[in-house]
Coordinates of C-alpha atoms in Angstrom, one line a residue:
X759 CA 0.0 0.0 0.0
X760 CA 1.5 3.4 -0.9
X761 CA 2.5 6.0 1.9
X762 CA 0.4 8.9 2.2
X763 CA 2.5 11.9 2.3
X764 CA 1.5 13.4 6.2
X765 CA 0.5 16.9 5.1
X766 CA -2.0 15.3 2.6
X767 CA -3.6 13.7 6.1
X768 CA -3.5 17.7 7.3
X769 CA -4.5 19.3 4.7
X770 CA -7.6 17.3 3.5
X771 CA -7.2 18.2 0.0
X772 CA -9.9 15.4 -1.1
X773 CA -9.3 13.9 -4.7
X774 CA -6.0 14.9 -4.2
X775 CA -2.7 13.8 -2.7
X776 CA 0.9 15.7 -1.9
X777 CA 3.6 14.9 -5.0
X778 CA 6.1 17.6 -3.0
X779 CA 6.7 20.9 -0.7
X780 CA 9.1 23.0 -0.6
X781 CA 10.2 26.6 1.5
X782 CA 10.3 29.6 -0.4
X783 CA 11.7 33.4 0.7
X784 CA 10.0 35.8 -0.9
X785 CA 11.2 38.9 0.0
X786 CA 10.3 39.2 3.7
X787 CA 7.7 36.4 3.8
X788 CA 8.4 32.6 4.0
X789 CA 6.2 30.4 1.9
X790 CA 5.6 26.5 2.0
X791 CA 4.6 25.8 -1.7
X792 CA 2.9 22.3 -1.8
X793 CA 2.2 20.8 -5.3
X794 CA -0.7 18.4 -5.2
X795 CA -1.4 15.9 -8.4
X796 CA -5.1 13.7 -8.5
X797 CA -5.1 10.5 -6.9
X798 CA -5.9 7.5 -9.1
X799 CA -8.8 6.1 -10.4
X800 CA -10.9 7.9 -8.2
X801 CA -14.6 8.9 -9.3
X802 CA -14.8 12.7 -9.3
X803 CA -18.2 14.6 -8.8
X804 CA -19.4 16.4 -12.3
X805 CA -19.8 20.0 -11.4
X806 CA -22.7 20.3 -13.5
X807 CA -24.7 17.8 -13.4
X808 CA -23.0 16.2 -10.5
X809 CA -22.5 12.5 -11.4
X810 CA -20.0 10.5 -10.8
X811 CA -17.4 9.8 -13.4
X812 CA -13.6 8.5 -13.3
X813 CA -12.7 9.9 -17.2
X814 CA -10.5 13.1 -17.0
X815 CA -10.5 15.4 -19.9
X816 CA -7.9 17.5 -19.2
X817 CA -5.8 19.2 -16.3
X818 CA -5.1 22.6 -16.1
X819 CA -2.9 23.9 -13.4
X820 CA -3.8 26.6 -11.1
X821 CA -2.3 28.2 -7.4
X822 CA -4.3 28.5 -4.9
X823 CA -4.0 30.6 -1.6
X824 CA -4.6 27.9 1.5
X825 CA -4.3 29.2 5.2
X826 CA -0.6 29.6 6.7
X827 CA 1.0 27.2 8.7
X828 CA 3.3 27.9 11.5
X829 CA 5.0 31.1 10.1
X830 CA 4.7 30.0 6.3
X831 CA 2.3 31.4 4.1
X832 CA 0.2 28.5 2.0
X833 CA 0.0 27.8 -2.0
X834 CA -1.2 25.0 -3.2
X835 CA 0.2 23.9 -7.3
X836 CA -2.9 22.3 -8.2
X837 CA -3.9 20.6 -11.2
X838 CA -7.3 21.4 -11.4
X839 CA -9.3 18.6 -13.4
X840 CA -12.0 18.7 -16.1
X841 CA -13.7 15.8 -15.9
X842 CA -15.5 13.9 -19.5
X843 CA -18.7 13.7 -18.0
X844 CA -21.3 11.6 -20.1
X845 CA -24.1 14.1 -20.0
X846 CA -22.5 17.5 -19.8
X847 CA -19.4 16.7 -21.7
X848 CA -15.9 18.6 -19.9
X849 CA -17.3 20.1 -16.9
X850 CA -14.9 21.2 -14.0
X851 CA -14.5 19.0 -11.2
X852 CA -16.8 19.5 -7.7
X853 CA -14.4 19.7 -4.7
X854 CA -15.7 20.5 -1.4
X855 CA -12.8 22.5 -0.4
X856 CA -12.1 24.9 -3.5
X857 CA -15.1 26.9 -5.5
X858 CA -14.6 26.8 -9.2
X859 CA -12.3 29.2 -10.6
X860 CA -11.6 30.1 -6.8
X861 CA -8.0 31.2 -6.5
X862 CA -8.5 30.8 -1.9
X863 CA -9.7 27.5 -0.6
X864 CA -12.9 27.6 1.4
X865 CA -11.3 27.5 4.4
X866 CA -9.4 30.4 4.0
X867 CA -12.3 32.5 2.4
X868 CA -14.2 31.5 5.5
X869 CA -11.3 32.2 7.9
X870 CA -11.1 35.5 6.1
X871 CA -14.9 36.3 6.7
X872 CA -14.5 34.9 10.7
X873 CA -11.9 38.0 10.8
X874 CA -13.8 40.2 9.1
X875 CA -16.5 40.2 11.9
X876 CA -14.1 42.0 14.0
X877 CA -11.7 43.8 12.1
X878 CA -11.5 46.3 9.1
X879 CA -10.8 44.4 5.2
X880 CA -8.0 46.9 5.6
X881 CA -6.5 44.9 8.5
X882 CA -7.8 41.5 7.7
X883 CA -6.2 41.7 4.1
X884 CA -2.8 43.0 5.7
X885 CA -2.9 40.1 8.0
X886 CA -3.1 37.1 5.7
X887 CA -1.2 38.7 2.9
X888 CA -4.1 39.4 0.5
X889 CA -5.3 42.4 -1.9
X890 CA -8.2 44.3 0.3
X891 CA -10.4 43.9 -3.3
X892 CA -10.0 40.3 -2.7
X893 CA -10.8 40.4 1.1
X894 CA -13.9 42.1 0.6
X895 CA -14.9 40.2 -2.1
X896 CA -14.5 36.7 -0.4
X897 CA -16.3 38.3 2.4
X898 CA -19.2 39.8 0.4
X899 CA -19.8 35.9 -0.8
X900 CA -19.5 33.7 2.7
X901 CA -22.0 36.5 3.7
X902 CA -24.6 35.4 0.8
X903 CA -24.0 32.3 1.4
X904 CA -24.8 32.5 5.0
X905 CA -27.2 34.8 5.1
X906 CA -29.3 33.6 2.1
X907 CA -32.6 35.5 0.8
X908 CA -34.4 37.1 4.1
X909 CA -37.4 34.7 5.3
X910 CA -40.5 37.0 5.4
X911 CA -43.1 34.4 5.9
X912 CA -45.3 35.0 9.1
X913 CA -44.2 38.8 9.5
X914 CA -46.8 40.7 11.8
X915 CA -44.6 43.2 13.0
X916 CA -42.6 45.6 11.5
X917 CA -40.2 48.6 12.9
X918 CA -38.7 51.8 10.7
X919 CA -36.0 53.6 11.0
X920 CA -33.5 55.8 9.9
X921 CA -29.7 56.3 10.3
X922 CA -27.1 58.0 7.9
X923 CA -25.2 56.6 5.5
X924 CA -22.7 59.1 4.5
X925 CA -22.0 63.1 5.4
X926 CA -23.8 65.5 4.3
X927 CA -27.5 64.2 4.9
X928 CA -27.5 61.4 3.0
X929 CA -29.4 58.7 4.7
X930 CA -30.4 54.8 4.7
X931 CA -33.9 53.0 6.2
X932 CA -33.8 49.9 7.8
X933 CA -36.5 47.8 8.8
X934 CA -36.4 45.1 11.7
X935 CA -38.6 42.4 13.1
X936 CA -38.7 43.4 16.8
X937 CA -39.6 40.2 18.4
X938 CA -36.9 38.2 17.0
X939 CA -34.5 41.0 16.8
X940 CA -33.9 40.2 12.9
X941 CA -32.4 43.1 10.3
X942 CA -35.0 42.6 7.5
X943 CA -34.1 44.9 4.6
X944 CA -32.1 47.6 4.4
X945 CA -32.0 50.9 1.7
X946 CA -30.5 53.8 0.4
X947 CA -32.9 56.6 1.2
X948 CA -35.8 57.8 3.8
X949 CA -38.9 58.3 1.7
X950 CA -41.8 56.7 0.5
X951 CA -40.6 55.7 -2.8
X952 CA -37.1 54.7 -1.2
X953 CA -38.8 51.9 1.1
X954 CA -41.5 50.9 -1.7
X955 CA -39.1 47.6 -2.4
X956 CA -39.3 46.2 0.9
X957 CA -43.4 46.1 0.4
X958 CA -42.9 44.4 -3.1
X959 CA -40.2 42.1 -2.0
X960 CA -43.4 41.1 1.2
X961 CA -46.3 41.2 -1.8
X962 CA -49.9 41.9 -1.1
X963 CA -50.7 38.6 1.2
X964 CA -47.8 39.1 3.6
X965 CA -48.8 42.3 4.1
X966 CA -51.8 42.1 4.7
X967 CA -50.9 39.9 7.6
X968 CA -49.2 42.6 8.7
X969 CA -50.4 44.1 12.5
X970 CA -48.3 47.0 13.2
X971 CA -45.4 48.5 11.9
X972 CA -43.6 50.8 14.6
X973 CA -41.8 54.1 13.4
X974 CA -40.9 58.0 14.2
X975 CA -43.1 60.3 12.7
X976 CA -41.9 60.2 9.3
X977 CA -44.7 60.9 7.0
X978 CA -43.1 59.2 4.1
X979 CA -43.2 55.7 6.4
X980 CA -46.2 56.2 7.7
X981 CA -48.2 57.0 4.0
X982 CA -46.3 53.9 2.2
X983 CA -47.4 51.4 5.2
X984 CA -50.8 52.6 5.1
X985 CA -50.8 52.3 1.5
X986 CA -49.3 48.7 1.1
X987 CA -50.8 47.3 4.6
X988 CA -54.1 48.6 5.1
X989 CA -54.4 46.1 8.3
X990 CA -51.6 47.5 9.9
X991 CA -51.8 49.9 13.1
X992 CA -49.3 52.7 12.9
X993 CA -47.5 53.1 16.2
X994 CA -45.5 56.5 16.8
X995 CA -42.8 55.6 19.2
X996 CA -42.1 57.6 22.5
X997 CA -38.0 57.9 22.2
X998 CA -38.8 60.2 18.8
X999 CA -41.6 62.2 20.3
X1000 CA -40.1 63.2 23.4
X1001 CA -36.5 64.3 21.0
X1002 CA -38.6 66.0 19.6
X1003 CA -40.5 67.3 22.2
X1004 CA -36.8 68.9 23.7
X1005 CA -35.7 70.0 20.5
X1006 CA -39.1 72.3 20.0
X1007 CA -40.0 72.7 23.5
X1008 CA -37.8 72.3 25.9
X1009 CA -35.1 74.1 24.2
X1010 CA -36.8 76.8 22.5
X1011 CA -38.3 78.3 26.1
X1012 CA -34.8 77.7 27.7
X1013 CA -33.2 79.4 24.9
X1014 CA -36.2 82.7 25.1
X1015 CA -35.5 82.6 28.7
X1016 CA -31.8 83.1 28.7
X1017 CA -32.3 86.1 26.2
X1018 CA -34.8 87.8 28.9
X1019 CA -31.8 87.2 31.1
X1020 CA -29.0 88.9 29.6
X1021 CA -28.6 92.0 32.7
X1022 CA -28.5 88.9 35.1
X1023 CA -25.4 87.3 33.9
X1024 CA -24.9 84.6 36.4
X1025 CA -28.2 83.4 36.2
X1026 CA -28.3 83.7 32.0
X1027 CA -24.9 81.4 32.4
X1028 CA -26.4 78.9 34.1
X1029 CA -30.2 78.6 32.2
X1030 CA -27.4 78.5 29.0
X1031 CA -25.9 75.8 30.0
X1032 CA -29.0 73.4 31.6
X1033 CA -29.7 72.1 28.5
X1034 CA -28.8 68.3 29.1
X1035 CA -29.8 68.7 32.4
X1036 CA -33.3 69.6 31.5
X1037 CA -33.2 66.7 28.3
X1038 CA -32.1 64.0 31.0
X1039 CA -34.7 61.8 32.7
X1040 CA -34.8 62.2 36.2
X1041 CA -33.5 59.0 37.2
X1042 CA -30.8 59.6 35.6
X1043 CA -29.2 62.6 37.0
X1044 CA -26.4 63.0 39.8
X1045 CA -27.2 64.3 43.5
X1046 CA -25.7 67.7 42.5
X1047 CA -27.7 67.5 39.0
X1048 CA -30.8 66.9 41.0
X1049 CA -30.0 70.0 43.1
X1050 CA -29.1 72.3 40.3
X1051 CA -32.4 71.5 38.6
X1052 CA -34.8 72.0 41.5
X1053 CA -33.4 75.4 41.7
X1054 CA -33.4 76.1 38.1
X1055 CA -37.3 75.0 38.0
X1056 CA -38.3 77.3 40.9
X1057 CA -36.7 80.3 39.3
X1058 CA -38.2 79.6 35.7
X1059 CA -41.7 79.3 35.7
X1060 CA -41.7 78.6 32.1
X1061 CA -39.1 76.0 32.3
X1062 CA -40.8 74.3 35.1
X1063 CA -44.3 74.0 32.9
X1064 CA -42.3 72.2 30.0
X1065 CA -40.1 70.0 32.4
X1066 CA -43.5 68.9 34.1
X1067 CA -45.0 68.5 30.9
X1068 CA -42.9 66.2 29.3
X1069 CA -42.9 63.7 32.3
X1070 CA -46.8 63.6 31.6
X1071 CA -46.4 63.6 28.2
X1072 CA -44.5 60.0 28.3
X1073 CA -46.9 58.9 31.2
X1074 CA -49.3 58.0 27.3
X1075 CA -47.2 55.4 26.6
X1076 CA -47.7 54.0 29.7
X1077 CA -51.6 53.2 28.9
X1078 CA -52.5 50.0 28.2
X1079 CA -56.4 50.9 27.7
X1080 CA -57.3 53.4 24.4
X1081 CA -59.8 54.9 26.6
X1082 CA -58.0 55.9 29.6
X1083 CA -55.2 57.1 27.1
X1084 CA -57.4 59.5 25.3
X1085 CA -58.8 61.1 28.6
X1086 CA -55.2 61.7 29.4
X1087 CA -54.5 63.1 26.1
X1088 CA -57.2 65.5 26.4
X1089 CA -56.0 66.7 29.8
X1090 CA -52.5 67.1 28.4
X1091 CA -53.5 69.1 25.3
X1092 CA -55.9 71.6 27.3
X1093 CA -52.9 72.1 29.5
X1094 CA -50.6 72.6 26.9
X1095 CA -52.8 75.3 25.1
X1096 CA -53.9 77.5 28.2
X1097 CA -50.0 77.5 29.6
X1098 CA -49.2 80.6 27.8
X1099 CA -46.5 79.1 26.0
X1100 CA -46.3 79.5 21.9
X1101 CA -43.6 76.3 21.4
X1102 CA -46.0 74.1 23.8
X1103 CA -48.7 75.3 22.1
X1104 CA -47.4 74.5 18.5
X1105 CA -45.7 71.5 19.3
X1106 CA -49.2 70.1 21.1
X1107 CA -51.4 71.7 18.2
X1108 CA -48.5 69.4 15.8
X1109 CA -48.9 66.1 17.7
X1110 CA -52.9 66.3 17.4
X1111 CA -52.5 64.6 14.4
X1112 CA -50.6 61.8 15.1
X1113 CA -52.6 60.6 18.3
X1114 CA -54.0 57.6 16.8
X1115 CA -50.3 56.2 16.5
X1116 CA -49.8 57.1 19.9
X1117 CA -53.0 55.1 20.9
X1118 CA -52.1 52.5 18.8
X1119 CA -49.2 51.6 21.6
X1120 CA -51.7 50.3 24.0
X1121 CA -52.3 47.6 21.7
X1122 CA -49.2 47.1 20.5
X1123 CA -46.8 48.2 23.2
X1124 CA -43.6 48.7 20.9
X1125 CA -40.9 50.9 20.8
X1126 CA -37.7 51.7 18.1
X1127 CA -35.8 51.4 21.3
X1128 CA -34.1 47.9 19.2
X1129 CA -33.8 49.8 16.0
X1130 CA -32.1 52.4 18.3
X1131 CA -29.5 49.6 19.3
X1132 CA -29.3 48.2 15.8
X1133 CA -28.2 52.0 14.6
X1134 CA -25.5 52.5 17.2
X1135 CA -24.2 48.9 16.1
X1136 CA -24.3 50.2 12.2
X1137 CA -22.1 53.2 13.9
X1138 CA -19.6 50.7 14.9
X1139 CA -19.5 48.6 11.9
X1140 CA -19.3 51.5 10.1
X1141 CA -16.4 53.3 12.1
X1142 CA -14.8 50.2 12.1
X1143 CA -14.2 50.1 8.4
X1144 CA -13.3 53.4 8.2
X1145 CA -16.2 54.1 6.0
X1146 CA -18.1 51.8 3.4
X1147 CA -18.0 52.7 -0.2
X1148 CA -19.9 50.1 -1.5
X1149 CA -23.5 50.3 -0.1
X1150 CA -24.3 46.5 -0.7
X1151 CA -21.5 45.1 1.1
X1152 CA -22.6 47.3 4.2
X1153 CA -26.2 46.6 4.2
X1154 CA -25.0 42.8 3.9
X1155 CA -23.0 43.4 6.9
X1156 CA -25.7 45.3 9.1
X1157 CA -27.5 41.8 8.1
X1158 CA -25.0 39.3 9.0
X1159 CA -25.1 41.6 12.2
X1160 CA -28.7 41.0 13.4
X1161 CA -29.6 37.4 12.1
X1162 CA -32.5 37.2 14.5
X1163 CA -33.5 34.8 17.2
X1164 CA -35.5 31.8 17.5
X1165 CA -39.1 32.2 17.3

């Protein structure tokens, strides 16, 4: 029985055996070169049809990249087979460890995409000795692979979201199944016709399975939902209304305040520079936060009707009964229109129109507060690479990200 050369038992190179190895120098790198040559009379898989057959047509040699070894870097001489296969005539061999007309082995292009998880294609490609083209591109396809077309069947609930793709207020939408904490789809763009794919990838039966679909106020999500699922409840969510509340509120009266203030210096320096203190939830402030507020709120009438109103304005989505929100609602709005302020007036006058998403959450209690996660983890992939020029790869990657959980 012939010897088996011992690196052909390590490297599993099926259909294939070692014929000799050498150590190479090339410039500062060492490299094993291996050449490999068929073993005899073995069948070999058809790639086409996928028969069996043991008649080669020809041999064609190729290098391939295989994963280092010690200190040496890995190529494989290989003569790659064409086999004379009865049906399909020449047809390239099928091998389980090398792709056709793949020029890493599968093991490598999925050690490459292991890396990849954690570090930039910069870094990965520097690491094994690779062009960062080629890194990205072996990446690009494990993902594919593993990730597959997105499984949309028994979708009832949907979340929206935005989160920028670029500078200069260009932006992305992605959309996530909250319960299993799944990246569905993911697009350039944040208006109505920019997420009109994702409801023609779902098709008019799956959505009109759909129950809810949780979002900001974003009038292009909300109109191209309602157009494509006519069963789903629109739920506004609470992290987006209150932002907003501070944004148009909160800071707007701090900001006429401080102008009213500008002969009382000390005190104009200190309404100023409250505005994080008055955007932060109670809970979460310091003892000498807590302080500093209580004394800013008893000298600012006007701040003290906004801060107090904004704590009952988040006590709606704590409702679980439409009814007992609504009577709540119409407490909060006649407060907010007699308290003599014109930004709590607008903004409440603004919101009137949106209360049947904020209703909505006693039935569906639901919140972007995931999609908020999912965005900060986009900020990290994204940081991480140093910036992603092709938009495909990086919506593949927010995928690969959030697979999802068991149902």
């Amino acid at each position: 029985m012939a010897q088996v050369h011992p690196i052909s038992r390590l490297g599993r190179w099926e259909g294939y055996e070692v014929r000799d190895e050498r150590i190479e120098r090339r410039g500062v790198q060492s490299w094993c070169v291996i050449r490999l040559e068929p073993v005899r009379g073995q069948h070999r898989h058809c790639s086409g049809c996928g028969r069996w057959t043991s008649a080669i047509h020809d041999l064609e040699e190729r290098r391939v990249r295989d994963l280092p070894v010690f200190e040496h870097a890995v190529e494989l001489i290989v003569p790659r087979v064409r086999v004379a296969c009865p049906v399909c005539g020449p047809k390239l061999e099928r091998l389980p460890w090398l792709d056709a007309y793949a020029r890493v082995t599968r093991r490598l292009a999925e050690s490459v995409s292991r890396l990849c998880k954690v570090a930039s294609v910069l870094h990965v490609a520097r690491f094994f000795g690779l062009d960062w083209k080629t890194v990205k591109d072996l990446d690009r396809a494990c993902l594919q692979r593993e990730l597959g077309p997105v499984d949309l069947e028994g979708l009832e609930v949907i979340g929206l979201d935005e989160f920028a793709l670029h500078k200069g207020h260009r932006y992305a939408t992605v959309i996530v199944e909250p319960m299993r904490k799944r990246v569905l789809w993911v697009g350039k763009g944040h208006g109505r016709a920019d997420i009109r794919p994702f409801f023609e990838l779902l098709g008019p039966e799956r959505c009109g399975q759909l129950k809810a679909a949780v979002m900001d106020m974003n009038t292009g999500f909300e109109l191209e939902v309602r157009a494509h699922c006519p069963n789903a409840a629109i739920v506004f969510d609470l992290f987006h209304v209150v932002a907003k509340y501070g944004r148009e509120v909160i800071d707007r009266v701090r900001v006429d305040r401080a102008n009213q203030l500008r002969a009382e210096r000390a005190h104009r320096k200190l309404v100023k520079g409250a505005r994080w203190l008055l955007l932060k939830n109670r809970e979460s402030l310091h003892p000498a936060e807590d302080v500093t507020l209580e004394e800013l709120l008893e000298a600012n009438r006007g701040l003290f009707i906004v801060y107090v109103m904004r704590d009952a304005l988040k006590e709606l989505w704590r409702y679980r009964h439409p009814g007992y929100a609504l009577r709540a609602w119409k407490s909060w709005y006649r407060k907010a229109l007699r308290s003599g302020l014109e930004p709590l007036r607008r903004f409440a006058q603004k919101l009137r129109p949106y209360l049947s998403g904020i209703l909505a959450h006693c039935r569906y209690p639901l919140g972007t507060n995931l999609i908020e996660g999912i965005n900060n983890k986009i900020k990290v992939i994204k940081r991480m690479a140093y910036g992603f020029r092709d938009d495909a790869y990086f919506f593949l990657k927010i995928r690969a990200a959030f697979p999802g959980v068991g149902r």
